[in-house]
PDB file of C-alpha atoms and ligand atoms in Angstrom:
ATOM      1  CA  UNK A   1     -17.444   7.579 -15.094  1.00 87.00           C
ATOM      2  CA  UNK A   2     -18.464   7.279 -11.414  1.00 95.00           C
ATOM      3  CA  UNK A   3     -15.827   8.335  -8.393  1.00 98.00           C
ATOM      4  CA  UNK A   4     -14.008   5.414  -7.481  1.00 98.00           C
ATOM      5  CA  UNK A   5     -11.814   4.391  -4.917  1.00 98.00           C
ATOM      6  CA  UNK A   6      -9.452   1.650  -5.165  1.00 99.00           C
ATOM      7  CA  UNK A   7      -7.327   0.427  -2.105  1.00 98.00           C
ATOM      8  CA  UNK A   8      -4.643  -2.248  -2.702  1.00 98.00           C
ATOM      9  CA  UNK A   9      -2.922  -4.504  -0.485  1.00 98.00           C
ATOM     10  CA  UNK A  10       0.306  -6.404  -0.623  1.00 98.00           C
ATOM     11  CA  UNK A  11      -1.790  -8.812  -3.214  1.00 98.00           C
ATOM     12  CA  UNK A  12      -1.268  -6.269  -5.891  1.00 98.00           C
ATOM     13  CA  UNK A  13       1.978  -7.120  -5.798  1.00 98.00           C
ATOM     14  CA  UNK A  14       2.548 -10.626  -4.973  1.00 98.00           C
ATOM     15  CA  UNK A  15       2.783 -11.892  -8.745  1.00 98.00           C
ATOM     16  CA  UNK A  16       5.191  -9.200  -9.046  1.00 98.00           C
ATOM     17  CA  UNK A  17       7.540 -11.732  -6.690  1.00 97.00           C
ATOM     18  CA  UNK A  18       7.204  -9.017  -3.444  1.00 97.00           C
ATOM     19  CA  UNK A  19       6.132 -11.257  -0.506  1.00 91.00           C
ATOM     20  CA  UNK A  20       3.052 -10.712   1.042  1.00 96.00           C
ATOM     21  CA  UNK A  21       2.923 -10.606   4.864  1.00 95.00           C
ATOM     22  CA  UNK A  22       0.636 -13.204   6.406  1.00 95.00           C
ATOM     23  CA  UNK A  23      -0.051 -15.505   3.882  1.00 93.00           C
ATOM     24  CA  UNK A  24       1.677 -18.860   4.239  1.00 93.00           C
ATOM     25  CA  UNK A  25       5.744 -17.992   4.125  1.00 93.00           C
ATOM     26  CA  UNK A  26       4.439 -14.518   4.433  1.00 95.00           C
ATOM     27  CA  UNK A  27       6.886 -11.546   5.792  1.00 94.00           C
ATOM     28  CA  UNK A  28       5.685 -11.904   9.348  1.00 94.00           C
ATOM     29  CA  UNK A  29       6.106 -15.642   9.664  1.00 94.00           C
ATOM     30  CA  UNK A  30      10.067 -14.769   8.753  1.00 94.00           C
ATOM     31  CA  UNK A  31      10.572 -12.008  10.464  1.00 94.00           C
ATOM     32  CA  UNK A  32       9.453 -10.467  14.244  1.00 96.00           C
ATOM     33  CA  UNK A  33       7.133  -6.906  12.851  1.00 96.00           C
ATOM     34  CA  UNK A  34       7.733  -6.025  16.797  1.00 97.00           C
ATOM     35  CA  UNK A  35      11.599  -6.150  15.904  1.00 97.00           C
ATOM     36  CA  UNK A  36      11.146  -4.102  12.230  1.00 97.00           C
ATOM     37  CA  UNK A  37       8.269  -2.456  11.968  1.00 98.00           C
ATOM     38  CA  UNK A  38       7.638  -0.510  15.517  1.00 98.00           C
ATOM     39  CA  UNK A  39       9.203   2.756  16.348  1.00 97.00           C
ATOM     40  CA  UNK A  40       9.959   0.529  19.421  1.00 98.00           C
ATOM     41  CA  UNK A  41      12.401  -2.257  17.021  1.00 98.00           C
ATOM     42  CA  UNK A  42      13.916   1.106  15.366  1.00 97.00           C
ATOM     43  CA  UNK A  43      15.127   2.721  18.698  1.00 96.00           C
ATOM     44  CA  UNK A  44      16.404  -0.925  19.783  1.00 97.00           C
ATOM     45  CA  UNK A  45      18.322  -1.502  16.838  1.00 97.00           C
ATOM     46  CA  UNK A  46      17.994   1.139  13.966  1.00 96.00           C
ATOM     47  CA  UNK A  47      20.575  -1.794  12.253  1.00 96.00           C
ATOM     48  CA  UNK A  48      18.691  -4.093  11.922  1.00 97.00           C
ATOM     49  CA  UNK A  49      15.620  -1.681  10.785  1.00 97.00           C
ATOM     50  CA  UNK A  50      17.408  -0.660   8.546  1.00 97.00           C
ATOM     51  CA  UNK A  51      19.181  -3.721   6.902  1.00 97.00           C
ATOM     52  CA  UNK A  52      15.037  -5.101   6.729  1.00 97.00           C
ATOM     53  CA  UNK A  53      14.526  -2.055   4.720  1.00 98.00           C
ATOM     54  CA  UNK A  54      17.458  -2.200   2.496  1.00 97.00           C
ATOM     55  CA  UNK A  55      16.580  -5.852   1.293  1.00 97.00           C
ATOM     56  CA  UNK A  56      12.903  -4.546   0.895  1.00 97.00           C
ATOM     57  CA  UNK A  57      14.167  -1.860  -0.936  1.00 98.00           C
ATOM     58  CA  UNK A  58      16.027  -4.174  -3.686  1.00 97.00           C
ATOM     59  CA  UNK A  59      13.297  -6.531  -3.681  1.00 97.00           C
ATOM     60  CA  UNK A  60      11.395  -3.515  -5.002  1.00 98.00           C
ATOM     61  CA  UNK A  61      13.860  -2.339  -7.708  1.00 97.00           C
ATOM     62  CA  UNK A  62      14.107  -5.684  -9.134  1.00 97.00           C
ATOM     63  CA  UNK A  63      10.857  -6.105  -9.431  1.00 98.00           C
ATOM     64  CA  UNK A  64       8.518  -5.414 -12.208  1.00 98.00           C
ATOM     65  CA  UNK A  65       5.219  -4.092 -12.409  1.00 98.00           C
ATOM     66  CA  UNK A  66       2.550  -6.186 -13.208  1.00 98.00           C
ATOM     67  CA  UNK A  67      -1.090  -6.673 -14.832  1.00 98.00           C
ATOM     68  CA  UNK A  68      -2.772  -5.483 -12.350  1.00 99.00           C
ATOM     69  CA  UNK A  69      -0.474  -2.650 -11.346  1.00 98.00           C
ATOM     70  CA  UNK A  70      -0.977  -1.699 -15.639  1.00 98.00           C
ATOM     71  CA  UNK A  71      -4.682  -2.037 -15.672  1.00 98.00           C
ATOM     72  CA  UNK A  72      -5.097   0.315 -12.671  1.00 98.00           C
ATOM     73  CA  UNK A  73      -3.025   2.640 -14.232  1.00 98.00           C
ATOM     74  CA  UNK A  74      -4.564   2.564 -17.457  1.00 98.00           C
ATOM     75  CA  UNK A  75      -8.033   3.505 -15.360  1.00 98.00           C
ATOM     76  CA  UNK A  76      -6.766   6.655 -14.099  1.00 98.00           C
ATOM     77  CA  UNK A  77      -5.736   7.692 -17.225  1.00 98.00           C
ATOM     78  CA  UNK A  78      -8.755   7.027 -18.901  1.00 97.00           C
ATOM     79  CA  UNK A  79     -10.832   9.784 -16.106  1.00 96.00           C
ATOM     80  CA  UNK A  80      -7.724  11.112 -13.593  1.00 95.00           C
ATOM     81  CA  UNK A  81     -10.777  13.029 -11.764  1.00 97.00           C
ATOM     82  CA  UNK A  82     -13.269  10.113 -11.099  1.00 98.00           C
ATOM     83  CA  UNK A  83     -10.314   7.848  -9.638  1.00 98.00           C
ATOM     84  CA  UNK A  84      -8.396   7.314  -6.447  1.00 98.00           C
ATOM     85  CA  UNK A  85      -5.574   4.960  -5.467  1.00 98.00           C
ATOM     86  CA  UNK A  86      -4.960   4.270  -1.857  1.00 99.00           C
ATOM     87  CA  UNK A  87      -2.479   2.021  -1.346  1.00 99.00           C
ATOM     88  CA  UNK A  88      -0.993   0.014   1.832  1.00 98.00           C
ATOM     89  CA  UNK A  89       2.004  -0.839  -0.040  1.00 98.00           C
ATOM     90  CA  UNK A  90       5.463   0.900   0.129  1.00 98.00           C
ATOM     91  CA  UNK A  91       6.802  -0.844  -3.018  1.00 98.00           C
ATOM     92  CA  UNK A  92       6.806   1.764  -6.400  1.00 98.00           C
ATOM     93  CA  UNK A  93       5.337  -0.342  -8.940  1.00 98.00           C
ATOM     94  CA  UNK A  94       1.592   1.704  -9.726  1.00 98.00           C
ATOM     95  CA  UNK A  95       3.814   4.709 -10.589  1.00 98.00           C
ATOM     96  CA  UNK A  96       6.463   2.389 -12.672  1.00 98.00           C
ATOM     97  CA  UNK A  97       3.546   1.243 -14.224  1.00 98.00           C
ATOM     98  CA  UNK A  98       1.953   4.835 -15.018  1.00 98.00           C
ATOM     99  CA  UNK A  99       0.185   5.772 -11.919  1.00 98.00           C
ATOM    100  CA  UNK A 100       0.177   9.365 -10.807  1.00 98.00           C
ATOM    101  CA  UNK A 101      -0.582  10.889  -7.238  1.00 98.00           C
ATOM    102  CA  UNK A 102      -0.846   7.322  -5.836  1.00 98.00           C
ATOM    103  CA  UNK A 103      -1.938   7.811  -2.232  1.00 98.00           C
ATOM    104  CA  UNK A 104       0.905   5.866   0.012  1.00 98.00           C
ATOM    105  CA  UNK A 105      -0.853   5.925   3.192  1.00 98.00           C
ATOM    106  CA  UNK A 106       1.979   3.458   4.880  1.00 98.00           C
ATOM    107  CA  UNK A 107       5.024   5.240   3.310  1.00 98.00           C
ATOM    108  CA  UNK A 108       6.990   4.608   0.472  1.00 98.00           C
ATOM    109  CA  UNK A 109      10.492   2.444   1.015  1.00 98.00           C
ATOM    110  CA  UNK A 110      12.198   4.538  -1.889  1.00 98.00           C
ATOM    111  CA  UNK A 111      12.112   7.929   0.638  1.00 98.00           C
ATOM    112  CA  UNK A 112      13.894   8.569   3.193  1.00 98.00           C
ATOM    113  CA  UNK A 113      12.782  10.568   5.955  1.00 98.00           C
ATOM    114  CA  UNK A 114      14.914  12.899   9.104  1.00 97.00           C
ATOM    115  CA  UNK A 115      13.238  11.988  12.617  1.00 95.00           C
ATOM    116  CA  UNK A 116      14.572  15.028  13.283  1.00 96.00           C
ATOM    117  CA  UNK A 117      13.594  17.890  11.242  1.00 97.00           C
ATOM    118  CA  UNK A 118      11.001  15.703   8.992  1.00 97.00           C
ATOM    119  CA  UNK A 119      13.181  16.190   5.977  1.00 98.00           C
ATOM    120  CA  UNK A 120      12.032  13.445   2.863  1.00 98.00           C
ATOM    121  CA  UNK A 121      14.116  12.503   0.107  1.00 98.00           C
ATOM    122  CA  UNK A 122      15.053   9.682  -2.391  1.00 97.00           C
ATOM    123  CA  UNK A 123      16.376   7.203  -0.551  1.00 97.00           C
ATOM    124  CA  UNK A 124      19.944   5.629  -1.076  1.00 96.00           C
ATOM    125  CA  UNK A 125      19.893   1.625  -1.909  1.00 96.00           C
ATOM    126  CA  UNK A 126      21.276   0.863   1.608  1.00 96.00           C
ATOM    127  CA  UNK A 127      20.528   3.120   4.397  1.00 96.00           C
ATOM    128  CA  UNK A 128      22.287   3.101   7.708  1.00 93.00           C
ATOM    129  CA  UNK A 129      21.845   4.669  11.537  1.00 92.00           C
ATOM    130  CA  UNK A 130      24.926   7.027  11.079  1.00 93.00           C
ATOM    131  CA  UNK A 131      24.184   8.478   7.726  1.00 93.00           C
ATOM    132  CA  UNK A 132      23.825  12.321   8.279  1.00 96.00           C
ATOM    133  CA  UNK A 133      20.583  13.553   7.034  1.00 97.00           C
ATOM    134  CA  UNK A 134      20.914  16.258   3.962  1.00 97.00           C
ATOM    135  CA  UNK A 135      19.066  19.279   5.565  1.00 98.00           C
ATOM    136  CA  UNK A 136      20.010  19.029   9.213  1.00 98.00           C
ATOM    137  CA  UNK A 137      22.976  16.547   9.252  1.00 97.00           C
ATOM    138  CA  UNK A 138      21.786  14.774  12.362  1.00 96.00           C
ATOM    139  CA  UNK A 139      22.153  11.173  12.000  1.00 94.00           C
ATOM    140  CA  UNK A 140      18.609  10.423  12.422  1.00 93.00           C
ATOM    141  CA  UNK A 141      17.463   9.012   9.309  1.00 95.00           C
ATOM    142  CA  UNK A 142      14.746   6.600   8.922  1.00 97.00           C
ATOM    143  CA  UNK A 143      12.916   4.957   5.998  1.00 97.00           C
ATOM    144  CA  UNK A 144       9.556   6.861   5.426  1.00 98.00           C
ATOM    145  CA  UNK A 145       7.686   4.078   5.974  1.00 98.00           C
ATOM    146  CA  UNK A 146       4.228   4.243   8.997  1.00 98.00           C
ATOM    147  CA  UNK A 147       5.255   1.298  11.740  1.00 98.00           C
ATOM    148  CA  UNK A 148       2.619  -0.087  13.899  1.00 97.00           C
ATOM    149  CA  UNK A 149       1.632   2.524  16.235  1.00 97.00           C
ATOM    150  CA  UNK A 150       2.073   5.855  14.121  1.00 98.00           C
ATOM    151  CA  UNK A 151      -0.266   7.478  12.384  1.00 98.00           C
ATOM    152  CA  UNK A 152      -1.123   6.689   8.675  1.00 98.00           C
ATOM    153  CA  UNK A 153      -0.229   9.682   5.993  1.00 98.00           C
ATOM    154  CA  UNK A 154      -3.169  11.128   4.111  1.00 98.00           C
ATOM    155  CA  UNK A 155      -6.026  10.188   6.497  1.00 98.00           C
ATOM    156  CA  UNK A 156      -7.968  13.563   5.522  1.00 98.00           C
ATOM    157  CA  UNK A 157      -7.314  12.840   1.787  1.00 98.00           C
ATOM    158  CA  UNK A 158      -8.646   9.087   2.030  1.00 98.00           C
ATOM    159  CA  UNK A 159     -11.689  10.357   4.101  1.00 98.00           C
ATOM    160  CA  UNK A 160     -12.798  12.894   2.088  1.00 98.00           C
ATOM    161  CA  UNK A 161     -12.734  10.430  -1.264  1.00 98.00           C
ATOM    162  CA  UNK A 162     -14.468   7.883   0.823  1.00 98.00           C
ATOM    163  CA  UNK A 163     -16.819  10.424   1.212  1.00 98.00           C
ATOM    164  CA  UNK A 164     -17.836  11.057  -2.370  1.00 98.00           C
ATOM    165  CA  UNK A 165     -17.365   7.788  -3.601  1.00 98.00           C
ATOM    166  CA  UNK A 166     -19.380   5.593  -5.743  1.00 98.00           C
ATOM    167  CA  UNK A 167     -17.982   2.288  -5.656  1.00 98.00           C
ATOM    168  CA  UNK A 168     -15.386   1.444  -3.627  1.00 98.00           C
ATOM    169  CA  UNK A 169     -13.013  -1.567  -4.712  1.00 98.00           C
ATOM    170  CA  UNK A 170     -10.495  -3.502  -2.658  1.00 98.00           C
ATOM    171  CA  UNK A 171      -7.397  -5.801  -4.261  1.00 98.00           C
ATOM    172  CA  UNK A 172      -5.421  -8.158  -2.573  1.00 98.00           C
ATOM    173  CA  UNK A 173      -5.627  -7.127   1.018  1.00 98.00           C
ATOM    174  CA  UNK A 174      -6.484  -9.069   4.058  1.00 97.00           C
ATOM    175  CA  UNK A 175      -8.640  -6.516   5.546  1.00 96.00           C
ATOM    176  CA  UNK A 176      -6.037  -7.148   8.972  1.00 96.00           C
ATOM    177  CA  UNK A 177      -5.104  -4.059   9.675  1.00 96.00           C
ATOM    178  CA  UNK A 178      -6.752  -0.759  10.944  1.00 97.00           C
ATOM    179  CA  UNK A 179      -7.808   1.897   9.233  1.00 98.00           C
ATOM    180  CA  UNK A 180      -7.323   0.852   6.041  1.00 98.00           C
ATOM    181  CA  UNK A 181      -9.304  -2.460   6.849  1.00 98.00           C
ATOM    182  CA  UNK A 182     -12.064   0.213   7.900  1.00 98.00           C
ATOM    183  CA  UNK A 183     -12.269   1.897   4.514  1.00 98.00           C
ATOM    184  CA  UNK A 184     -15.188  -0.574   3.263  1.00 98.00           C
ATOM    185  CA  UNK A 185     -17.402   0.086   6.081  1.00 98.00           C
ATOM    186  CA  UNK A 186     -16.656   3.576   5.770  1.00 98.00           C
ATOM    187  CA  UNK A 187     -17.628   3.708   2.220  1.00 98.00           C
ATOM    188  CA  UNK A 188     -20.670   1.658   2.889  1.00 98.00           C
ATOM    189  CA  UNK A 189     -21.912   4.627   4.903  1.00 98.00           C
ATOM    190  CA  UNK A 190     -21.462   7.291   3.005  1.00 98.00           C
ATOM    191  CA  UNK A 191     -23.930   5.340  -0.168  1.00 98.00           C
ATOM    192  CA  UNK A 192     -20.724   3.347  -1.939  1.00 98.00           C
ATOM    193  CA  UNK A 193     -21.441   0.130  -3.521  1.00 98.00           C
ATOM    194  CA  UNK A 194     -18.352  -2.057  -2.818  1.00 98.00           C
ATOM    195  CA  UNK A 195     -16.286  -4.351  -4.515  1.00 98.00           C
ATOM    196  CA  UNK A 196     -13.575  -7.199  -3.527  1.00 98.00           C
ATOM    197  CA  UNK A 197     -10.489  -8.445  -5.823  1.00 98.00           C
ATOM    198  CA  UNK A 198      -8.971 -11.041  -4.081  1.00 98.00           C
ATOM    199  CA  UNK A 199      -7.192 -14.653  -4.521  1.00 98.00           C
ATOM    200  CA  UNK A 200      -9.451 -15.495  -1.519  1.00 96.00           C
ATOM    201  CA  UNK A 201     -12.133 -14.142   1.189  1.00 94.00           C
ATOM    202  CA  UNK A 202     -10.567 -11.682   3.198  1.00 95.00           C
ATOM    203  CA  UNK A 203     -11.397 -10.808   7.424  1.00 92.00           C
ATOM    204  CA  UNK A 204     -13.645  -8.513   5.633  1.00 95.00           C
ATOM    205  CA  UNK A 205     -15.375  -9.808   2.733  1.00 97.00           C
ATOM    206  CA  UNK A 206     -18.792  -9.885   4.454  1.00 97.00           C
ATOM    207  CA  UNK A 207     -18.672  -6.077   4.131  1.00 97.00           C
ATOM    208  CA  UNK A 208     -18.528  -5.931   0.442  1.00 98.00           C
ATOM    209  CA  UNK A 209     -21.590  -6.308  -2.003  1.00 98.00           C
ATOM    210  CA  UNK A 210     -19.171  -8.026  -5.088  1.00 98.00           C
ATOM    211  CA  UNK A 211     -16.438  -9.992  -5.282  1.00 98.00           C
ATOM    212  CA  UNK A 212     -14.214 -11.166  -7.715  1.00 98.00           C
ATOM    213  CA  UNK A 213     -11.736 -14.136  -7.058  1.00 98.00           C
ATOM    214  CA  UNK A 214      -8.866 -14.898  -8.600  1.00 98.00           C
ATOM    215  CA  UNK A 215      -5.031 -13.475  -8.992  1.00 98.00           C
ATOM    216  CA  UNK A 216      -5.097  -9.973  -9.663  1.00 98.00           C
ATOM    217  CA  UNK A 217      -3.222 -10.313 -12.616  1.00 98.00           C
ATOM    218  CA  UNK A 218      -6.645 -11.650 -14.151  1.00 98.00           C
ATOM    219  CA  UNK A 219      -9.450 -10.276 -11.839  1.00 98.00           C
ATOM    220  CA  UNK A 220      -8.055  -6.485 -12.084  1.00 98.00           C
ATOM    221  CA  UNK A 221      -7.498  -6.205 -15.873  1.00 98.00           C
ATOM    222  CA  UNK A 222     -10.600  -8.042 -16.396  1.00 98.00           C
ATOM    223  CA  UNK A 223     -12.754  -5.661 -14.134  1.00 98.00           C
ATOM    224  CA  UNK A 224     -10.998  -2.739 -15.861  1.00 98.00           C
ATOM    225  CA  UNK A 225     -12.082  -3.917 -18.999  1.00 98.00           C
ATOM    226  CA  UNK A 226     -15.526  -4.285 -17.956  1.00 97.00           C
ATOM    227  CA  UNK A 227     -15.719  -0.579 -16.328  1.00 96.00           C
ATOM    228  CA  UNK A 228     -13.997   0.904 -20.054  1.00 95.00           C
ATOM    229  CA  UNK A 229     -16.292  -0.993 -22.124  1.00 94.00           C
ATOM    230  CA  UNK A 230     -19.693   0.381 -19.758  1.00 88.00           C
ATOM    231  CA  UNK A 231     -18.084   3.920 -19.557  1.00 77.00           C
ATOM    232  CA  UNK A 232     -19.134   3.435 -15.865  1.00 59.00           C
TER     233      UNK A 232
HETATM  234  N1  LIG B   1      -3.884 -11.746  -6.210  1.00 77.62           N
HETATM  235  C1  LIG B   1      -4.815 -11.170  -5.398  1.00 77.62           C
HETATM  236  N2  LIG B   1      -4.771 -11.215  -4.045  1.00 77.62           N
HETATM  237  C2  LIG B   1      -3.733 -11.883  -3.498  1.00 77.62           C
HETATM  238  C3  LIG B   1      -2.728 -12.514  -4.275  1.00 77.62           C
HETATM  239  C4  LIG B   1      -2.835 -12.417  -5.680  1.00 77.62           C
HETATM  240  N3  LIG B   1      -1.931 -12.974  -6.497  1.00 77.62           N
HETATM  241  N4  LIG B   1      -1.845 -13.111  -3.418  1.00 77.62           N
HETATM  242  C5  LIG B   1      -2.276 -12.844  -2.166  1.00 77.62           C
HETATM  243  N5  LIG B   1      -3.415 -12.127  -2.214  1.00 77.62           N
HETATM  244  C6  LIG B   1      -4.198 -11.602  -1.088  1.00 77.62           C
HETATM  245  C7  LIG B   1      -4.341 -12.539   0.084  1.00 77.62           C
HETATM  246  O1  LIG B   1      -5.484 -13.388  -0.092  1.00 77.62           O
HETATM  247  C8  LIG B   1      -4.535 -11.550   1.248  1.00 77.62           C
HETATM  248  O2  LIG B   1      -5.907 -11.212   1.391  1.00 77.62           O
HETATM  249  O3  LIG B   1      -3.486 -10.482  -0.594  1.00 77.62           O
HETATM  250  C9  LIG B   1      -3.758 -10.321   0.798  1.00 77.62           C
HETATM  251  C10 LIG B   1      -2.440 -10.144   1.523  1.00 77.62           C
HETATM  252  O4  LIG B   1      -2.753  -9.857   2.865  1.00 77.62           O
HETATM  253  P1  LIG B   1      -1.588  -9.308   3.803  1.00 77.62           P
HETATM  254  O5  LIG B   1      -0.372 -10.139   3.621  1.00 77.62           O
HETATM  255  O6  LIG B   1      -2.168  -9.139   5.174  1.00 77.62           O
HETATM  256  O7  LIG B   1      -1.233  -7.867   3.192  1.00 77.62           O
HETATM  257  P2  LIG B   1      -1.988  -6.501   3.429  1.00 77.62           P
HETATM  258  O8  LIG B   1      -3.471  -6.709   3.524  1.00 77.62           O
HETATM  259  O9  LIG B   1      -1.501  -5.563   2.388  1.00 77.62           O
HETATM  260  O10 LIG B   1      -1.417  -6.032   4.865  1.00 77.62           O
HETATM  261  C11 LIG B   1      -1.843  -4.761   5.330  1.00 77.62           C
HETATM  262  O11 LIG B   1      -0.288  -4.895   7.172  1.00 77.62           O
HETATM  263  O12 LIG B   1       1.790  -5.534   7.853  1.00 77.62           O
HETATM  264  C12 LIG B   1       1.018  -4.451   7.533  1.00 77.62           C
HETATM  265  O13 LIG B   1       1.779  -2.393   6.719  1.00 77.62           O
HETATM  266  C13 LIG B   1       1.617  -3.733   6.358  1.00 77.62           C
HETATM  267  O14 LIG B   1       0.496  -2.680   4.522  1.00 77.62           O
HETATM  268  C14 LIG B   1       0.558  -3.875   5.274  1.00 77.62           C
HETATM  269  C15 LIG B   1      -0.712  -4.106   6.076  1.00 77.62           C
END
């Protein structure tokens, strides 16, 4: 099979009931992202931060995984070598639904993090300013999720695939944000033939050489199928 690289987006997830963030009734029409999802919001009012998180955070665990979230997992499996997930989603569902070494490269909302000593862990259902963190007991725990203005995790990692890969695919992301809405181009560069899975065009469809519309729960099972039945 070829090296592939496979970024998904909150898309992957929507049919899973986890809201997507600027489609219509999207996260960011409810909520301010300057107010949640900035270092900036957290030192203002970790509170509220957190509270954002915590309903995030059951959203997730009451939520199944889906389809597409199977299908993707089911591709790994079938050559663990020739495939890499990148994903801008902090919900849990490729590895409830199989998926191993899933590159995060906004976070995860199931760890916690110290902004003190950098200390991860499983985070608790509800997490609050006070609580002490478990290595250092300072009361400066966060959720490990990347807010607008740090620095994605796992840069190097995502480079250095996009650098050897064959075909690079993306599912159900608007191709908004920076890097990760980069990742085609950077593909495209390096020789990759590209791919798009998405209910609609995307800000960056123009970059890709394929596209597939539909939901994912029928364009990413179906494209799996296709790439097990070629041996591609
Ligand atoms: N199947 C496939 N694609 C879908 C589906 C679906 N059922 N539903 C929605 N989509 C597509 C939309 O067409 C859109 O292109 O998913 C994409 C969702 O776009 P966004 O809401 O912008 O989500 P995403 O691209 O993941 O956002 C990137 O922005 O706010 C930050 O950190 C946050 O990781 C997030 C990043």
């Amino acid at each position: 099979m070829e090296r592939i690289v496979i970024l998904s987006g909150a898309g992957l997830s929507a049919e899973s009931g986890l809201g997507t963030f600027r489609d219509t009734g999207g996260i960011w029409q409810k909520y301010d992202l300057e107010e949640v999802a900035t270092p900036e919001g957290f030192a203002r009012n970790p509170t509220l931060v957190h509270e954002f998180y915590n309903a995030r955070r059951a959203n997730c665990l009451s939520a199944a995984p889906n389809a597409a979230h199977r299908a993707l997992a089911e591709l790994q499996h079938a050559a663990p070598d020739k495939v890499t997930l990148v994903t801008q989603n902090i919900d849990d569902l490729l590895e409830r639904a199989g998926a191993r070494d899933v590159i995060h490269m906004h976070g995860e909302v199931m760890r916690a993090l110290c902004a003190s000593c950098g200390h991860r862990w499983d985070a608790p259902l509800e997490m609050d300013p006070h609580a002490p963190c478990p290595a250092c007991a300072q009361p400066a725990t966060r959720p490990d999720i990347v807010w607008f203005g740090e620095i994605p995790y796992h840069m190097e990692a995502i480079g250095a695939a996009l650098a050897q890969a064959d075909l690079f695919v993306a599912i159900g992301t608007s191709g908004a944000v920076y890097p990760a809405a980069g990742f085609v181009s950077e593909a495209r560069a390096f020789g990759a033939r590209t791919l798009e899975l998405n209910l609609a065009p995307s800000e960056t469809s123009r970059l890709f050489d394929d596209w597939r519309l539909g939901p994912a729960t029928e364009t990413v099972p179906e494209w799996v199928a296709d790439l097990l039945a070629d041996g591609a």
